[in-house]
Each structure stands twice: as C-alpha cells, then as structure tokens.
Amino acid sequence: MKDHISFKYKFSNYNYYPIISVWLQKGKYKTNVGALIDSGASISIFGEDTANELNINIEKGEKRMLGGVGGRIVGYVHKVKIKVAGKNFVCPIVFSREYKVSFNLLGRDTFFEKFKITFDEKNKSVILE
C-alpha cells in the first residue's frame, strides 16, 4: 500500500476545492459521497440527504449547536464508519437538516488525526499520508 494518496481539487461554483470521495457506513447502509476537507471545522458536518442514504434518524444523535460564518444551526452527532485513502475508522459526524451548504465537511475531530494532510494549492491537490 502507498504511504500517501493525492486527490485533485474539484471545480465547483467558479473555484477549486479539496473535495475527496469517502465511503460512509452505518449498519448495513453504505454510501459514497464527496466531502470538503476543512481545517476550519472542528467536527465533520453532513446534510440530511446523506443521513437518509445511511438510514440515520438524525434526531437520535447527541444534540449539538454549531456556529460559523453563516450563523448557528442544530445538528446531531452520530458515530459512522468511514473509509478513505485505504483507511477504515469510526468518525463522529454531525448530521443536520439545517445544513444547506454545497459541500459535506470533513472536520478536524478524528479525521485529521488519521492523516498528515498537505494542501498543495499550487498544484490544486490535497495529499493524505
């Protein structure tokens, strides 16, 4: 297995972003989604559509108030299996019906601890080691 994997930035909304493909699993339900690697997010945040694909009852999780540039939203933390760059681990993810941003977010809690992450803006790529 390689000691690192590089992902090219994705073009969206007139800009390039470090969006990667991740597999999520909750029980017998699995889905593959794109998510923005966000060093400014303390925890990963995904929208209602992803929760539905995983058959997650959002409100059954631990309630969390999230604040950011766009204001405050209510979300609920669930432990979800994640597979990315050849690694499998359980990651806390906040799911929110109020989260209406274009991208799911991979935040620092647990996800960033699994990798050395390099943002290569010059070459528009992100490297996970």
Coordinates of N, CA, C and O in Angstrom, one line a residue:
M1 N 0.8 -1.2 0.0 CA 0.0 0.0 0.0 C 0.9 1.2 0.0 O 1.9 1.3 0.7
K2 N 0.5 2.2 -0.8 CA 1.2 3.5 -0.8 C 1.1 4.2 0.6 O 0.2 4.0 1.3
D3 N 2.2 5.0 0.9 CA 2.2 5.7 2.1 C 1.4 7.0 2.0 O 1.3 7.7 3.0
H4 N 1.0 7.4 0.8 CA 0.2 8.6 0.6 C -0.7 8.4 -0.6 O -0.5 7.6 -1.5
I5 N -1.7 9.3 -0.6 CA -2.6 9.3 -1.8 C -3.0 10.8 -2.1 O -3.1 11.6 -1.1
S6 N -3.0 11.1 -3.3 CA -3.2 12.5 -3.7 C -4.6 12.6 -4.4 O -4.9 11.8 -5.2
F7 N -5.3 13.6 -4.1 CA -6.6 13.9 -4.7 C -6.6 15.3 -5.4 O -6.2 16.3 -4.7
K8 N -7.0 15.3 -6.6 CA -7.0 16.6 -7.3 C -8.2 17.4 -6.8 O -9.3 16.8 -6.5
Y9 N -8.1 18.7 -6.7 CA -9.2 19.5 -6.3 C -10.3 19.4 -7.3 O -10.1 19.2 -8.5
K10 N -11.5 19.6 -6.8 CA -12.7 19.6 -7.7 C -13.1 21.0 -8.0 O -13.1 21.9 -7.1
F11 N -13.6 21.2 -9.2 CA -14.0 22.6 -9.6 C -15.5 22.7 -9.4 O -16.3 21.8 -9.8
S12 N -15.9 23.7 -8.6 CA -17.3 23.9 -8.3 C -17.6 25.4 -7.9 O -16.7 26.0 -7.3
N13 N -18.7 25.9 -8.3 CA -19.0 27.3 -8.0 C -17.9 28.2 -8.3 O -17.5 29.1 -7.5
Y14 N -17.3 28.1 -9.5 CA -16.3 29.0 -10.0 C -15.0 29.0 -9.3 O -14.2 29.9 -9.3
N15 N -14.7 27.9 -8.6 CA -13.4 27.8 -7.8 C -13.0 26.3 -7.7 O -13.8 25.4 -7.9
Y16 N -11.8 26.0 -7.2 CA -11.3 24.7 -6.9 C -11.3 24.5 -5.4 O -10.9 25.3 -4.7
Y17 N -11.7 23.2 -5.0 CA -11.8 22.9 -3.6 C -11.2 21.5 -3.3 O -11.4 20.6 -4.2
P18 N -10.7 21.3 -2.1 CA -10.2 20.0 -1.8 C -11.3 19.0 -1.3 O -11.5 18.8 -0.2
I19 N -12.0 18.6 -2.3 CA -13.1 17.7 -2.1 C -12.7 16.3 -2.5 O -12.1 16.0 -3.6
I20 N -12.9 15.3 -1.6 CA -12.5 13.9 -1.8 C -13.7 13.0 -1.7 O -14.7 13.4 -1.2
S21 N -13.5 11.8 -2.3 CA -14.6 10.8 -2.2 C -14.4 10.0 -1.0 O -13.3 9.5 -0.7
V22 N -15.4 9.8 -0.2 CA -15.4 8.9 1.0 C -16.5 8.0 1.1 O -17.6 8.3 0.6
W23 N -16.3 6.8 1.6 CA -17.3 5.8 1.8 C -17.8 5.9 3.3 O -16.9 6.0 4.2
L24 N -19.1 6.0 3.5 CA -19.6 6.0 4.8 C -20.5 4.8 5.0 O -21.2 4.3 4.1
Q25 N -20.5 4.2 6.3 CA -21.4 3.1 6.6 C -21.9 3.2 7.9 O -21.3 3.5 8.9
K26 N -23.2 3.0 8.0 CA -24.0 2.9 9.3 C -24.8 1.7 9.3 O -25.8 1.6 8.5
G27 N -24.4 0.7 10.1 CA -25.1 -0.6 10.0 C -24.9 -1.2 8.6 O -23.8 -1.3 8.1
K28 N -26.0 -1.7 8.0 CA -25.9 -2.3 6.7 C -26.0 -1.3 5.5 O -25.9 -1.7 4.4
Y29 N -26.1 0.0 5.8 CA -26.3 1.0 4.8 C -24.9 1.7 4.5 O -24.2 2.0 5.4
K30 N -24.6 1.8 3.2 CA -23.4 2.4 2.8 C -23.7 3.5 1.7 O -24.7 3.4 1.0
T31 N -22.8 4.5 1.6 CA -22.9 5.5 0.6 C -21.5 6.0 0.3 O -20.7 6.1 1.2
N32 N -21.3 6.5 -0.9 CA -20.1 7.1 -1.3 C -20.5 8.6 -1.6 O -21.3 8.8 -2.5
V33 N -19.8 9.5 -1.0 CA -20.1 10.9 -1.1 C -18.8 11.7 -1.2 O -17.8 11.3 -0.8
G34 N -19.0 12.9 -1.8 CA -17.9 13.9 -1.8 C -17.9 14.7 -0.5 O -19.0 15.0 0.0
A35 N -16.7 15.1 0.0 CA -16.7 15.9 1.2 C -15.4 16.8 1.1 O -14.4 16.4 0.7
L36 N -15.6 18.1 1.5 CA -14.6 19.1 1.5 C -13.7 18.9 2.8 O -14.3 18.8 3.9
I37 N -12.4 18.7 2.6 CA -11.5 18.7 3.8 C -11.4 20.1 4.3 O -10.9 21.0 3.6
D38 N -11.9 20.3 5.6 CA -12.0 21.7 6.1 C -11.3 21.8 7.4 O -11.8 21.4 8.5
S39 N -10.1 22.4 7.4 CA -9.3 22.6 8.6 C -9.9 23.6 9.6 O -9.6 23.6 10.8
G40 N -10.9 24.3 9.1 CA -11.6 25.3 10.0 C -12.8 24.7 10.7 O -13.4 25.4 11.6
A41 N -13.2 23.5 10.4 CA -14.3 22.8 11.0 C -13.8 21.9 12.1 O -12.9 21.1 11.9
S42 N -14.3 22.1 13.3 CA -13.9 21.3 14.4 C -14.4 19.8 14.3 O -13.8 18.9 14.8
I43 N -15.5 19.6 13.7 CA -16.1 18.3 13.5 C -16.7 18.2 12.1 O -17.0 19.2 11.5
S44 N -16.9 17.0 11.6 CA -17.4 16.8 10.3 C -18.9 17.0 10.3 O -19.6 16.7 11.3
I45 N -19.4 17.6 9.2 CA -20.8 18.0 9.1 C -21.4 17.6 7.8 O -20.8 17.9 6.7
F46 N -22.5 16.8 7.8 CA -23.1 16.3 6.6 C -24.6 16.7 6.6 O -25.1 16.8 7.7
G47 N -25.1 16.8 5.5 CA -26.5 17.2 5.3 C -27.5 16.0 5.5 O -27.2 14.8 5.6
E48 N -28.8 16.4 5.4 CA -29.9 15.5 5.5 C -29.9 14.4 4.5 O -30.2 13.2 4.8
D49 N -29.5 14.7 3.3 CA -29.5 13.7 2.2 C -28.6 12.5 2.5 O -29.0 11.3 2.3
T50 N -27.4 12.8 3.0 CA -26.5 11.7 3.4 C -27.1 10.9 4.5 O -26.9 9.7 4.5
A51 N -27.7 11.5 5.5 CA -28.3 10.8 6.6 C -29.4 9.9 6.1 O -29.4 8.7 6.5
N52 N -30.2 10.3 5.2 CA -31.2 9.5 4.6 C -30.6 8.3 3.9 O -31.2 7.2 4.0
E53 N -29.5 8.5 3.1 CA -28.9 7.4 2.4 C -28.4 6.3 3.4 O -28.3 5.1 3.0
L54 N -28.0 6.7 4.6 CA -27.5 5.8 5.6 C -28.6 5.3 6.6 O -28.3 4.7 7.5
N55 N -29.8 5.7 6.3 CA -31.0 5.4 7.1 C -30.8 5.8 8.6 O -31.1 5.1 9.5
I56 N -30.2 7.0 8.7 CA -30.0 7.6 10.1 C -31.1 8.5 10.5 O -31.5 9.4 9.7
N57 N -31.7 8.2 11.6 CA -32.7 9.1 12.2 C -31.9 10.2 12.9 O -31.3 10.1 14.0
I58 N -31.8 11.4 12.2 CA -30.9 12.5 12.7 C -31.1 12.8 14.1 O -30.1 12.9 14.9
E59 N -32.3 13.0 14.6 CA -32.5 13.5 15.9 C -32.2 12.4 17.0 O -32.2 12.8 18.2
K60 N -31.9 11.2 16.7 CA -31.5 10.2 17.7 C -30.0 10.4 18.1 O -29.6 9.7 19.1
G61 N -29.3 11.3 17.5 CA -27.9 11.5 17.9 C -27.8 12.5 19.1 O -28.8 13.0 19.6
E62 N -26.6 12.8 19.5 CA -26.3 13.8 20.5 C -26.5 15.2 19.9 O -25.8 15.5 19.0
K63 N -27.4 16.0 20.5 CA -27.6 17.3 20.0 C -26.4 18.2 20.2 O -25.7 18.2 21.2
R64 N -26.2 19.0 19.1 CA -25.0 19.9 19.1 C -25.4 21.2 18.4 O -26.0 21.2 17.3
M65 N -25.1 22.3 19.0 CA -25.3 23.6 18.3 C -24.0 24.0 17.6 O -22.9 23.9 18.2
L66 N -24.1 24.3 16.4 CA -22.9 24.6 15.6 C -22.9 26.1 15.1 O -24.0 26.5 14.7
G67 N -21.8 26.7 15.2 CA -21.7 28.1 14.8 C -20.7 28.3 13.8 O -19.7 27.6 13.8
G68 N -20.9 29.3 12.9 CA -19.9 29.5 11.8 C -20.2 30.8 11.2 O -21.0 31.6 11.7
V69 N -19.6 31.1 10.1 CA -19.8 32.3 9.3 C -21.3 32.5 9.0 O -21.8 33.7 9.0
G70 N -22.0 31.5 8.7 CA -23.4 31.6 8.3 C -24.4 31.7 9.4 O -25.6 31.7 9.2
G71 N -23.9 31.6 10.7 CA -24.8 31.7 11.8 C -24.8 30.4 12.6 O -23.8 29.6 12.5
R72 N -25.9 30.0 13.3 CA -26.0 28.8 14.1 C -27.0 27.9 13.5 O -28.0 28.3 13.1
I73 N -26.6 26.6 13.6 CA -27.6 25.5 13.2 C -27.6 24.4 14.3 O -26.6 24.3 15.0
V74 N -28.6 23.6 14.3 CA -28.7 22.5 15.2 C -28.3 21.2 14.4 O -28.8 21.1 13.3
G75 N -27.5 20.4 15.0 CA -27.1 19.1 14.4 C -27.1 18.1 15.5 O -27.2 18.3 16.7
Y76 N -26.9 16.8 15.0 CA -26.9 15.7 15.9 C -25.7 14.8 15.6 O -25.5 14.4 14.4
V77 N -24.9 14.4 16.5 CA -23.7 13.6 16.3 C -24.0 12.1 16.3 O -24.7 11.6 17.1
H78 N -23.5 11.5 15.2 CA -23.6 10.0 15.1 C -22.2 9.5 14.8 O -21.4 10.1 14.1
K79 N -21.9 8.3 15.3 CA -20.7 7.6 15.0 C -20.9 6.8 13.7 O -21.8 6.0 13.6
V80 N -20.0 7.1 12.7 CA -20.2 6.5 11.4 C -18.9 5.9 11.0 O -17.8 6.5 11.2
K81 N -18.9 4.7 10.4 CA -17.7 4.1 9.8 C -17.4 4.9 8.5 O -18.2 5.2 7.7
I82 N -16.1 5.2 8.4 CA -15.6 5.9 7.2 C -14.5 5.2 6.6 O -13.7 4.6 7.3
K83 N -14.4 5.2 5.3 CA -13.3 4.6 4.5 C -12.8 5.6 3.5 O -13.6 6.1 2.7
V84 N -11.5 5.9 3.7 CA -10.9 6.9 2.8 C -9.4 6.6 2.7 O -8.8 6.3 3.7
A85 N -8.8 6.7 1.5 CA -7.4 6.6 1.3 C -6.8 5.3 2.0 O -5.8 5.3 2.6
G86 N -7.6 4.2 1.8 CA -7.2 2.9 2.3 C -7.3 2.7 3.8 O -6.9 1.7 4.3
K87 N -7.9 3.7 4.5 CA -8.0 3.5 6.0 C -9.5 3.4 6.3 O -10.3 4.1 5.7
N88 N -9.8 2.6 7.3 CA -11.2 2.4 7.9 C -11.1 2.8 9.3 O -10.3 2.4 10.1
F89 N -12.1 3.7 9.7 CA -12.2 4.1 11.1 C -13.6 4.6 11.4 O -14.3 4.9 10.5
V90 N -13.9 4.8 12.7 CA -15.2 5.4 13.1 C -14.9 6.8 13.4 O -14.0 7.2 14.0
C91 N -15.8 7.7 12.8 CA -15.7 9.1 12.9 C -17.0 9.7 13.4 O -18.1 9.4 12.9
P92 N -16.9 10.7 14.4 CA -18.1 11.4 14.7 C -18.5 12.4 13.6 O -17.7 13.1 13.1
I93 N -19.8 12.3 13.2 CA -20.3 13.2 12.1 C -21.6 13.8 12.6 O -22.4 13.1 13.1
V94 N -21.6 15.1 12.5 CA -22.9 15.8 12.8 C -23.7 15.8 11.5 O -23.3 16.2 10.4
F95 N -25.0 15.4 11.7 CA -25.9 15.5 10.6 C -27.0 16.5 11.0 O -27.4 16.6 12.1
S96 N -27.3 17.4 10.0 CA -28.2 18.5 10.3 C -29.2 18.7 9.1 O -28.8 18.7 8.0
R97 N -30.5 18.9 9.5 CA -31.5 19.2 8.5 C -31.3 20.7 8.0 O -31.7 21.0 7.0
E98 N -30.7 21.5 8.9 CA -30.5 22.9 8.6 C -29.2 23.2 7.8 O -29.0 24.3 7.3
Y99 N -28.4 22.2 7.6 CA -27.1 22.4 6.9 C -27.4 22.3 5.4 O -27.7 21.3 4.8
K100 N -27.4 23.5 4.8 CA -27.8 23.6 3.4 C -26.6 24.1 2.5 O -26.8 24.5 1.3
V101 N -25.4 24.0 2.9 CA -24.2 24.4 2.2 C -23.9 23.3 1.1 O -24.3 22.2 1.2
S102 N -23.2 23.7 0.0 CA -23.0 22.9 -1.1 C -22.2 21.6 -0.8 O -22.3 20.6 -1.5
F103 N -21.3 21.7 0.2 CA -20.4 20.6 0.4 C -20.6 20.0 1.8 O -20.8 20.7 2.8
N104 N -20.5 18.6 1.9 CA -20.3 18.0 3.2 C -18.9 18.4 3.7 O -18.0 18.7 2.8
L105 N -18.7 18.4 5.0 CA -17.4 18.9 5.5 C -16.7 17.8 6.3 O -17.4 17.1 7.2
L106 N -15.4 17.5 6.1 CA -14.6 16.6 6.9 C -13.8 17.5 7.8 O -12.9 18.2 7.4
G107 N -14.2 17.6 9.1 CA -13.6 18.4 10.1 C -12.4 17.7 10.8 O -12.1 16.6 10.6
R108 N -11.8 18.5 11.8 CA -10.6 18.0 12.5 C -10.8 16.8 13.4 O -10.0 15.9 13.5
D109 N -11.9 16.8 14.1 CA -12.2 15.7 15.1 C -12.1 14.3 14.4 O -12.8 14.0 13.5
T110 N -11.1 13.5 14.8 CA -10.9 12.2 14.4 C -10.3 12.1 13.0 O -9.2 11.5 12.7
F111 N -10.9 12.7 12.0 CA -10.5 12.6 10.6 C -9.0 13.1 10.5 O -8.2 12.4 9.9
F112 N -8.7 14.3 11.0 CA -7.4 14.9 10.8 C -6.3 14.1 11.6 O -5.2 14.1 11.3
E113 N -6.8 13.4 12.7 CA -5.8 12.6 13.5 C -5.3 11.4 12.7 O -4.3 10.8 13.1
K114 N -6.0 10.9 11.7 CA -5.7 9.7 11.0 C -4.7 10.0 9.9 O -4.1 9.0 9.3
F115 N -4.4 11.2 9.5 CA -3.6 11.5 8.4 C -2.7 12.7 8.6 O -3.0 13.6 9.4
K116 N -1.6 12.8 7.9 CA -0.9 14.0 7.7 C -1.5 14.6 6.4 O -1.5 13.9 5.4
I117 N -2.0 15.8 6.5 CA -2.7 16.4 5.4 C -2.0 17.6 4.8 O -1.6 18.5 5.6
T118 N -1.7 17.5 3.5 CA -1.0 18.6 2.9 C -1.9 19.2 1.8 O -2.3 18.5 0.9
F119 N -2.1 20.5 1.9 CA -2.9 21.2 0.9 C -1.9 21.8 -0.1 O -1.1 22.7 0.3
D120 N -1.9 21.4 -1.3 CA -1.0 21.8 -2.3 C -1.7 22.8 -3.3 O -2.2 22.3 -4.3
E121 N -1.8 24.0 -2.9 CA -2.6 25.0 -3.7 C -2.0 25.2 -5.1 O -2.7 25.3 -6.1
K122 N -0.7 25.2 -5.2 CA 0.0 25.4 -6.5 C -0.5 24.4 -7.5 O -0.8 24.7 -8.7
N123 N -0.6 23.1 -7.1 CA -1.0 22.0 -8.0 C -2.4 21.6 -7.8 O -2.9 20.6 -8.4
K124 N -3.2 22.4 -7.0 CA -4.6 22.1 -6.8 C -4.8 20.6 -6.4 O -5.6 19.9 -7.1
S125 N -4.2 20.2 -5.4 CA -4.3 18.8 -4.9 C -4.2 18.8 -3.4 O -3.6 19.7 -2.8
V126 N -4.7 17.8 -2.8 CA -4.6 17.5 -1.3 C -4.0 16.1 -1.2 O -4.4 15.2 -1.9
I127 N -3.0 16.0 -0.3 CA -2.3 14.7 -0.1 C -2.6 14.2 1.3 O -2.4 15.0 2.3
L128 N -3.0 13.0 1.4 CA -3.2 12.3 2.7 C -2.1 11.3 2.9 O -2.0 10.4 2.0
E129 N -1.4 11.4 4.0 CA -0.3 10.4 4.3 C -0.7 9.7 5.6 O -1.2 10.3 6.5

